[in-house]
Coordinates of C-alpha atoms in Angstrom, one line a residue:
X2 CA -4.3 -1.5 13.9
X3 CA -3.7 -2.2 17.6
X4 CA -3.1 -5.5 19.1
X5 CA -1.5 -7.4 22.0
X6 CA 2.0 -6.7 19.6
X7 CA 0.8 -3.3 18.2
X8 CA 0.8 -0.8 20.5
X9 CA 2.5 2.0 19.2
X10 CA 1.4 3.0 15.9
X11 CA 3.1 6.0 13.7
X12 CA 0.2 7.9 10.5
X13 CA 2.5 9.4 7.8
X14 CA 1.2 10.7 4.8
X15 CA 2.9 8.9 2.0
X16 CA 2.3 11.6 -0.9
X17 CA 2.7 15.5 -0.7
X18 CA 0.4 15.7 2.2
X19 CA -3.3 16.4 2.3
X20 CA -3.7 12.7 2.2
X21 CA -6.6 11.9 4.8
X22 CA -4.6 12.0 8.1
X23 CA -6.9 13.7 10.3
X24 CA -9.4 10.7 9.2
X25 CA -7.4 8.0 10.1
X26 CA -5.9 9.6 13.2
X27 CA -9.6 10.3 14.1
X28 CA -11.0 6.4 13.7
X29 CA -8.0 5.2 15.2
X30 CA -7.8 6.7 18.1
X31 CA -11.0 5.4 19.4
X32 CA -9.1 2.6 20.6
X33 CA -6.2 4.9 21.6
X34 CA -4.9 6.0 24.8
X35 CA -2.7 8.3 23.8
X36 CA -2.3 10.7 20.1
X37 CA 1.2 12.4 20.0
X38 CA 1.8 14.9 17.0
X39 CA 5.6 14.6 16.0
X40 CA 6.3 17.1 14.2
X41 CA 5.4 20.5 12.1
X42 CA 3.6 23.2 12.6
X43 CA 0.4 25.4 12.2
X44 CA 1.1 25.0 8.4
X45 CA -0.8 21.4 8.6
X46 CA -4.7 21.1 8.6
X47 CA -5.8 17.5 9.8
X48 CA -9.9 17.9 9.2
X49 CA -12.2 15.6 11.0
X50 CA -16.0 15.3 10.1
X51 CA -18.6 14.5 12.8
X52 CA -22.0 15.1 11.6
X53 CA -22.3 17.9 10.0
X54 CA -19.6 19.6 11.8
X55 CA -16.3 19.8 10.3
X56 CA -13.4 20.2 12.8
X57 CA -9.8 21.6 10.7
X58 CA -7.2 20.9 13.6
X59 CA -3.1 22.6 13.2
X60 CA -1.7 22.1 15.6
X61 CA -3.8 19.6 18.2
X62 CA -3.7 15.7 17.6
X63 CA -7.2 14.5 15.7
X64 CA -7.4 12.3 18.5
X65 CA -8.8 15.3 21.0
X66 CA -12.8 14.4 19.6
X67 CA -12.5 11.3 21.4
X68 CA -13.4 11.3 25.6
X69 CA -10.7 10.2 27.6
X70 CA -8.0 10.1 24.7
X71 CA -5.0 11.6 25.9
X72 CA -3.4 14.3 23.6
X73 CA 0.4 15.4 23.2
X74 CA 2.4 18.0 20.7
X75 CA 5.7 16.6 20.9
X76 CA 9.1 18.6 20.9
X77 CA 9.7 18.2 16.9
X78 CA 6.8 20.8 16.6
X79 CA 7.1 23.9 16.5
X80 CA 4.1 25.7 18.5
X81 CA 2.5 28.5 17.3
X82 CA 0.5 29.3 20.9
X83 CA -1.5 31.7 19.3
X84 CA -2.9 29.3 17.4
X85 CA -2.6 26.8 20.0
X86 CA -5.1 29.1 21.7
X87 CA -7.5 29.6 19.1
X88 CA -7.9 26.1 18.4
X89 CA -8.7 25.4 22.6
X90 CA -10.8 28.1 22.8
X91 CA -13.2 26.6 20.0
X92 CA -13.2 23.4 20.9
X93 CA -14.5 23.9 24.3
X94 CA -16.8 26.1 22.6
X95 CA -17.9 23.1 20.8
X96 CA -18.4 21.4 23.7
X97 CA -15.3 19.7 24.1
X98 CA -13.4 18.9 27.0
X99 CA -9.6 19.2 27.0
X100 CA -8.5 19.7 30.7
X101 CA -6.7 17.6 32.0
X102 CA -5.9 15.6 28.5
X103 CA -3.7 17.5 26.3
X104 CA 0.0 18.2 27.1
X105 CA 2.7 20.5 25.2
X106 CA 6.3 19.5 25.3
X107 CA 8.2 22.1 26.9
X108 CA 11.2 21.3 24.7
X109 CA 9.4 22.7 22.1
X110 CA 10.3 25.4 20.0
X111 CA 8.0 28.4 19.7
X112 CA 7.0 30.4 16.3
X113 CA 6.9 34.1 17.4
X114 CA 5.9 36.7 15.3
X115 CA 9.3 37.7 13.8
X116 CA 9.2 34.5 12.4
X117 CA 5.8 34.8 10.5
X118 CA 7.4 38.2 9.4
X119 CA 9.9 36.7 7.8
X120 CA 8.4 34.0 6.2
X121 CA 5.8 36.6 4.6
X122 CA 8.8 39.0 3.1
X123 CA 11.1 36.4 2.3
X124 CA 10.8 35.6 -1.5
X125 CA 12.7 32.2 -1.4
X126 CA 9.5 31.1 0.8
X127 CA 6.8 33.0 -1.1
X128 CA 9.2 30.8 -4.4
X129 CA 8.6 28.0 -2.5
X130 CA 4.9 28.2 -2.0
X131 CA 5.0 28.1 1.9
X132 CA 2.2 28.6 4.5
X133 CA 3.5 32.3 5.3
X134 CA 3.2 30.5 9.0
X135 CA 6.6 31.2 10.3
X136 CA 7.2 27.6 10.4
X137 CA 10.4 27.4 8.1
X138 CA 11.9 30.3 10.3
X139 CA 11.1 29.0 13.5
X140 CA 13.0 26.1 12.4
X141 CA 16.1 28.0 11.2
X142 CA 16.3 29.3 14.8
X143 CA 16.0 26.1 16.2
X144 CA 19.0 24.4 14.2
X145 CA 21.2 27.7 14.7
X146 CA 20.5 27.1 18.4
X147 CA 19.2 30.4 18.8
X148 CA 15.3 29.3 19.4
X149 CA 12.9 30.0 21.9
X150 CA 11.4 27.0 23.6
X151 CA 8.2 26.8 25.5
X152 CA 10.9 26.0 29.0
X153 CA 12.0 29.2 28.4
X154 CA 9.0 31.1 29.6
X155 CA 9.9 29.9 33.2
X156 CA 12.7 32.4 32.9
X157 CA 12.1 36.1 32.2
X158 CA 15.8 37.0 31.6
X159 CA 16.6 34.0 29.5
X160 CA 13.5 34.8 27.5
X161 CA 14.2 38.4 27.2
X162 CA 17.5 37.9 25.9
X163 CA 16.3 34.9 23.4
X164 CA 13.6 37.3 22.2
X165 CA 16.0 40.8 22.2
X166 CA 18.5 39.2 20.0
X167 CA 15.6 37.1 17.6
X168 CA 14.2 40.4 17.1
X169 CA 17.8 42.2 15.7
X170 CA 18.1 39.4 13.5
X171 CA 14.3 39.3 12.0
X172 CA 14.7 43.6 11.4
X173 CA 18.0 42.9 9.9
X174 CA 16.9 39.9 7.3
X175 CA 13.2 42.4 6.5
X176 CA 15.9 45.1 6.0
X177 CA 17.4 43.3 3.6
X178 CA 14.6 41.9 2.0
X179 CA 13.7 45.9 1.4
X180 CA 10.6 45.4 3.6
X181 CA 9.6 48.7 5.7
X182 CA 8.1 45.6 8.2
X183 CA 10.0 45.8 11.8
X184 CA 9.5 43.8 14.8
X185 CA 10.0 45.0 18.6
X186 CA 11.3 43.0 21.2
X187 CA 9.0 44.2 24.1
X188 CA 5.4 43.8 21.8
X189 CA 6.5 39.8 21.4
X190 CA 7.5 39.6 25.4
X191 CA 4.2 41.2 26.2
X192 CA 2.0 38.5 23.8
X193 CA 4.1 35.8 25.4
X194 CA 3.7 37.2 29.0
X195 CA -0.3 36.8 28.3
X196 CA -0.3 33.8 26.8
X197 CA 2.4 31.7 29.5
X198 CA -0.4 31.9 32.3
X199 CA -1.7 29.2 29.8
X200 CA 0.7 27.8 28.3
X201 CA 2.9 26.7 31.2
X202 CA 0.6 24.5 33.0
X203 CA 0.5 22.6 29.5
X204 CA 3.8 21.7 29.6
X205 CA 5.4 18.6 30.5
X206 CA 8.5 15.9 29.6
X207 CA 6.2 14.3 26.9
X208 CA 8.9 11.4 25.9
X209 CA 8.9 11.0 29.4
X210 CA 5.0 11.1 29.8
X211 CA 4.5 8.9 26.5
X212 CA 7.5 6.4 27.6
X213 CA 5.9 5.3 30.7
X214 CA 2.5 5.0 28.7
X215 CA 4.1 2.7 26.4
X216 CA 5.6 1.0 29.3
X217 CA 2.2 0.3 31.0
X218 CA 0.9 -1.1 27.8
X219 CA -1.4 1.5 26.6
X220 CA -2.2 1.9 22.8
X221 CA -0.1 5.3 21.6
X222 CA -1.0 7.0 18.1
X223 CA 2.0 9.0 17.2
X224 CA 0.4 11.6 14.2
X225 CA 2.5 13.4 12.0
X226 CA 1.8 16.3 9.3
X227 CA 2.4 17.1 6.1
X228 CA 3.4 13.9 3.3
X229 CA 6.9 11.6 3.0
X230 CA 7.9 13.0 -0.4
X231 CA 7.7 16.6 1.7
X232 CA 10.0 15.3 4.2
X233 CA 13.1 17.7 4.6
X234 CA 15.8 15.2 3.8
X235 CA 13.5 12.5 1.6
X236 CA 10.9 14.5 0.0
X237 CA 11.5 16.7 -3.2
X238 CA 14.3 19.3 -1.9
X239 CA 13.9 22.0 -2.0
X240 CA 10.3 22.5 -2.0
X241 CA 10.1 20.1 1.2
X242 CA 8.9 21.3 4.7
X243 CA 11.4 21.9 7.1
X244 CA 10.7 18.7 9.5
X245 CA 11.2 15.4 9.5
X246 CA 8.0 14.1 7.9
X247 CA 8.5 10.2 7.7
X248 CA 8.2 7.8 10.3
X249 CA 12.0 8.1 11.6
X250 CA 10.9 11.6 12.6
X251 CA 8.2 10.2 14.8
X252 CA 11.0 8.7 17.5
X253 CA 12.9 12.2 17.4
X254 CA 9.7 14.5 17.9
X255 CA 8.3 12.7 20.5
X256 CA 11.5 11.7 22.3
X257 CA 10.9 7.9 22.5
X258 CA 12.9 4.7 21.2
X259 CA 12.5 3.8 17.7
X260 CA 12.3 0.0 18.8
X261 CA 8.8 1.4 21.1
X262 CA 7.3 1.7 17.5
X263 CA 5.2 -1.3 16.1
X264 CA 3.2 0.0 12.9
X265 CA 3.7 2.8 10.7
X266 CA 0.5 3.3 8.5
X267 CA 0.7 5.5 5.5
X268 CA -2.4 7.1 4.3
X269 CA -2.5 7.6 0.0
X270 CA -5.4 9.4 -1.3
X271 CA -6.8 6.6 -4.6
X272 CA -4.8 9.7 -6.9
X273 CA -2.5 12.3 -6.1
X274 CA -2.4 15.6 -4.9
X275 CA -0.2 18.2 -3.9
X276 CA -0.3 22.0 -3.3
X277 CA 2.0 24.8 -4.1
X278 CA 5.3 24.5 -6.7
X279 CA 7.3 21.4 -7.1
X280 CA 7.4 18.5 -9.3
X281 CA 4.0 16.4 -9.4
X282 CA 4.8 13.9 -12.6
X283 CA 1.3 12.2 -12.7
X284 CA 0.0 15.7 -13.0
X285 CA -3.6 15.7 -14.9
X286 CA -4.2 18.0 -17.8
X287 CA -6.4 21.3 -16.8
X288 CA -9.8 19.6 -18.0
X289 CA -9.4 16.3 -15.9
X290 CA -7.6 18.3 -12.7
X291 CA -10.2 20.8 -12.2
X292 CA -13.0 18.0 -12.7
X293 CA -11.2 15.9 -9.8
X294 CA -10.7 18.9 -8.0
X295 CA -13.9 19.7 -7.8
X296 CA -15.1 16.4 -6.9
X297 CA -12.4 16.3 -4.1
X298 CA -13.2 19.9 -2.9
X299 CA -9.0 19.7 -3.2
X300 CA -8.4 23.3 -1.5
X301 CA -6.2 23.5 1.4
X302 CA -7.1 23.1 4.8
X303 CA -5.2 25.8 6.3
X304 CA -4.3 28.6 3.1
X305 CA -7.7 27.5 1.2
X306 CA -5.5 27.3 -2.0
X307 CA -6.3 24.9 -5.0
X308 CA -4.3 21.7 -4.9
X309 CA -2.9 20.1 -7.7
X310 CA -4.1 16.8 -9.0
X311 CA -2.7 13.8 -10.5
X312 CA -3.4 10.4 -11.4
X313 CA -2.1 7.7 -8.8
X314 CA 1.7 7.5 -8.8
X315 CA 2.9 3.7 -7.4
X316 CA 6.3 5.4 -7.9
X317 CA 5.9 7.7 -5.7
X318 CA 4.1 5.4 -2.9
X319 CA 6.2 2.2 -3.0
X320 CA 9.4 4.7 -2.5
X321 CA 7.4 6.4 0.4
X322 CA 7.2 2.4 1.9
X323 CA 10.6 1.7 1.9
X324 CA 11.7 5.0 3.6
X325 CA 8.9 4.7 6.3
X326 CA 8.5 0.9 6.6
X327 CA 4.9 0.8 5.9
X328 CA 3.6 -2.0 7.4
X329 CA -0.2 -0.6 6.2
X330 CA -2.2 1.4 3.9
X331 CA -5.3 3.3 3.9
X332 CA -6.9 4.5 0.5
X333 CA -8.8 7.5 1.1
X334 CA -11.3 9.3 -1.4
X335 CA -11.7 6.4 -3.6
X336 CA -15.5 7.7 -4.1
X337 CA -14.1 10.7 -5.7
X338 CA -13.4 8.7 -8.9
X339 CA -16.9 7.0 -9.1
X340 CA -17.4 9.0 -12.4
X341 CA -14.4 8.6 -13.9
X342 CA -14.7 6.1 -17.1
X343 CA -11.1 5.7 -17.2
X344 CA -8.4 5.7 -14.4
X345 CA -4.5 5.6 -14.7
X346 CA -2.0 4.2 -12.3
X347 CA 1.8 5.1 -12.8
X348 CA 3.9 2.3 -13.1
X349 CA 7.3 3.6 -13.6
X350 CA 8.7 7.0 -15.2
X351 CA 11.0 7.1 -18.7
X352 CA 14.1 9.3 -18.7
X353 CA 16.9 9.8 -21.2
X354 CA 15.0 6.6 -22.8
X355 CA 15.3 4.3 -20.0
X356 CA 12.0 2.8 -17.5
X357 CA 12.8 3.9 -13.7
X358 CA 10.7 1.8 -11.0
X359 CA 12.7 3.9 -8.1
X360 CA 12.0 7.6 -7.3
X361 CA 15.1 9.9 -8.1
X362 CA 16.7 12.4 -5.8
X363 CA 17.2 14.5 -8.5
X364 CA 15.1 17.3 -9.0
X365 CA 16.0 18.0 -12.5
X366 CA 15.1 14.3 -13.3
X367 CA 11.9 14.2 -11.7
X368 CA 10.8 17.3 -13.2
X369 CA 11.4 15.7 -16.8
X370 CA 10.3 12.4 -16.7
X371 CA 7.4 10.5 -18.8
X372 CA 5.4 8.8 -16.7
X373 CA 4.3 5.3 -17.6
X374 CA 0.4 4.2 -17.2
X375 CA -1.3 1.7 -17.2
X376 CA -4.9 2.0 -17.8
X377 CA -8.1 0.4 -15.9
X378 CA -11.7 1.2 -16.1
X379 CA -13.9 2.8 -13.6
X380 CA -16.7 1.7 -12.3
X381 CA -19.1 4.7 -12.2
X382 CA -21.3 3.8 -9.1
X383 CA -21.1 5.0 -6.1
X384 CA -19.3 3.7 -3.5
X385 CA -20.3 5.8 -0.7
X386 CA -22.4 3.3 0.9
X387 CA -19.8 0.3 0.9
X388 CA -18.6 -0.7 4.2
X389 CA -17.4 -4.1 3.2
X390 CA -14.8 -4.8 0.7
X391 CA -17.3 -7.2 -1.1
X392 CA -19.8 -3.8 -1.6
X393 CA -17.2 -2.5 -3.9
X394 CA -18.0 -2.8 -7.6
X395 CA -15.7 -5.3 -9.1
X396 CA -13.7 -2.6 -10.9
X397 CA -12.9 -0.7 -7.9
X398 CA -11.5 -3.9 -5.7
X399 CA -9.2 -4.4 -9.4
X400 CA -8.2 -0.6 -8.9
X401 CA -7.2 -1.3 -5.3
X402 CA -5.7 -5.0 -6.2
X403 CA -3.3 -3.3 -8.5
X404 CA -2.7 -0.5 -6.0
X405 CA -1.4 -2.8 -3.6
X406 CA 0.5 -5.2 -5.9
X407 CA 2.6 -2.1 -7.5
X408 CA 3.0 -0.6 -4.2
X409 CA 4.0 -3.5 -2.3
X410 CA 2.7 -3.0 1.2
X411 CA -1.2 -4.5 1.8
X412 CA -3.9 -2.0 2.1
X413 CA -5.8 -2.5 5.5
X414 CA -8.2 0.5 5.0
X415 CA -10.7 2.1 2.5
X416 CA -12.1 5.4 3.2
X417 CA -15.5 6.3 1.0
X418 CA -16.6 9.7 2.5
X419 CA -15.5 12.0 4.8
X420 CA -17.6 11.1 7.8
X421 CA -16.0 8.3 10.1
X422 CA -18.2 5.4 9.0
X423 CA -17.4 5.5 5.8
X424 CA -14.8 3.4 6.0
X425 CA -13.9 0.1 5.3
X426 CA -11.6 -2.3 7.2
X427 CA -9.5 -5.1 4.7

């Protein structure tokens, strides 16, 4: 992906998320200088395999595995430094060093524990199958203007004040919500007093930071969560995410010029997945989405819960193209359907007896269309071992073919496995 014109590169997922990221991010960035997460929270899981050592990241870019790779969480996360922590802690433990190489913005917002309160009494997110992460919260407070950012540990009055008045409004919402749940002011000052010691010397002017790295010519990976059809304004409102997920959010949450920004890659598994409620039209019936489940291992990174599954839906994709400007692809888990006899693409949904080729806004719509296939066989061999396109059996590279011609946008990368040479470069 990078070259002498490519230097900065944005990873979106272009389904409901779960899509391979952390893969990508991973194999990229051993020719990166710098990975910059953009956005979200500790309610993504990117997971990496080395060996046989599988690494589930939230909140750090993938990119941290790799020596010398500078790492950044940009100000359109929101940091959960608890988790933040955690995730430190057992990398080093794993013999991995981070000093020195990862930076936090300190314009970004903090999730506190009111927040994860909230999210876990609130029935609109337990109706909308969230995390329970504090993540949708945290960004409430941060469009009211009332949020907490990691700047404002540098000022104990500020932050007591912030905090005081986060905490009346949390007791009041669980009050309402009928939970006996209350949050105190001086227990969430005392956790971020312990935790600033750290956190502080973390923090920098990341736009600033990855501006002049752009500037010098290094190679910048900007790494977002979650999928495009989860984005806040583009995905399936309202069970979205409450961040920008597409590639426009990439210039926002790392505070650098859209016109910096050379590639956007977007990363489809070779079907579709998505976890939680919502719409998923492609959806498989129970016998042939449990089987691909189960060949996927398609449980959640972060909650463990069972994702959906559906066939491949070029709908869906070629709409997440146009709103990100994919300039790339990368298939992952196409060895996942090496059994399958027969495989079905989506060409376009009917509703009210009319063919659609564009994804609605419409929630209604999309939750009663027919989707349209078009059958192909499989090829039921194994294609772990392929690492050229021509080791593909011939029925896979037509499964791919048609992939790319419904789509529109040229797939440059075919993942096999989940270890990070099993992968194959178009």
């Amino acid at each position: 992906m990078f070259s002498q014109t490519n230097r900065t590169v944005v990873v979106v997922g272009a389904q409901w998320g779960d899509e391979g990221k952390g893969k990508l991010v991973d194999v990229l960035a051993e020719s990166a200088d710098w990975v910059v997460r953009y956005q979200g929270g500790a309610n993504a899981g990117h997971t990496v395999v080395l060996g046989d050592h599988s690494f589930i990241l939230h909140q750090i870019p993938s990119g941290i595995l790799h020596e010398g790779v500078r790492c950044a969480i940009g100000n359109g996360v929101v940091l959960d430094p608890d988790t933040l922590f955690t995730e430190i802690d057992g990398l080093v433990k794993d013999g991995f060093d981070v000093e020195g190489r990862l930076y936090v913005s300190d314009r970004a917002h903090l999730v506190l524990p009111y927040h994860k309160a909230i999210d876990g009494e609130s029935s609109h997110s337990l109706s909308l199958g969230t995390t329970g992460r504090g993540i949708g919260p945290a960004y409430e407070d941060k469009i009211a203007r009332r949020g907490v950012r990691v700047l404002d540990l540098r000022h104990a009055d500020r932050l007591r004040e912030l905090v005081t008045s986060g905490v009346e409004r949390a007791n009041a919402q669980l009050a309402a919500f009928g939970s006996e749940t209350r949050c105190d002011a001086d227990d969430v000052l005392a956790t971020l007093h312990r935790l600033k010691d750290r956190l502080l010397p973390l923090a920098e002017d990341v736009g600033l930071m990855v501006y002049r790295a752009q500037k010098s010519g290094a190679a910048v990976l900007l790494e977002g969560a979650q999928g495009s059809l989860l984005d806040v304004d583009h995905g399936t409102y309202p069970f979205v995410t409450s961040s920008s997920t597409t590639s426009g959010g990439a210039a926002t949450g790392v505070g650098i010029p859209p016109t910096s920004i050379n590639a956007v890659l977007g990363v489809v598994k070779a079907y579709t997945t998505r976890v939680g409620t919502g719409p998923l039209p492609t959806e498989m019936d129970d016998a042939m989405g449990e089987r691909v489940r189960s060949l996927g291992n398609e449980f959640g990174a972060t909650t463990g819960r069972a994702r959906r599954c559906g066939w491949f839906d070029a709908v869906v994709v070629r709409y997440a193209s146009r709103i990100n400007g994919l300039t790339d692809v990368a298939v992952t888990k196409l060895d996942v359907l090496d059994t399958l006899d027969r495989l079905a693409i989506c060409t376009g949904y009917e509703y009210e007896g009319e063919i659609h080729t564009e994804f609605p806004a419409d929630i209604t719509a999309v939750d009663r269309v027919v989707p349209q296939y078009e059958w192909l066989d499989g090829w039921q061999t194994s294609t772990a071992g392929a690492r050229r396109l021509e080791d593909l059996p011939s029925q896979a590279r037509r499964y791919l073919d048609r992939m790319q011609e419904l789509i529109g946008t040229r797939i440059t990368y075919v993942s096999v496995g989940t270890r990070r040479d099993q992968i194959i470069g178009l």
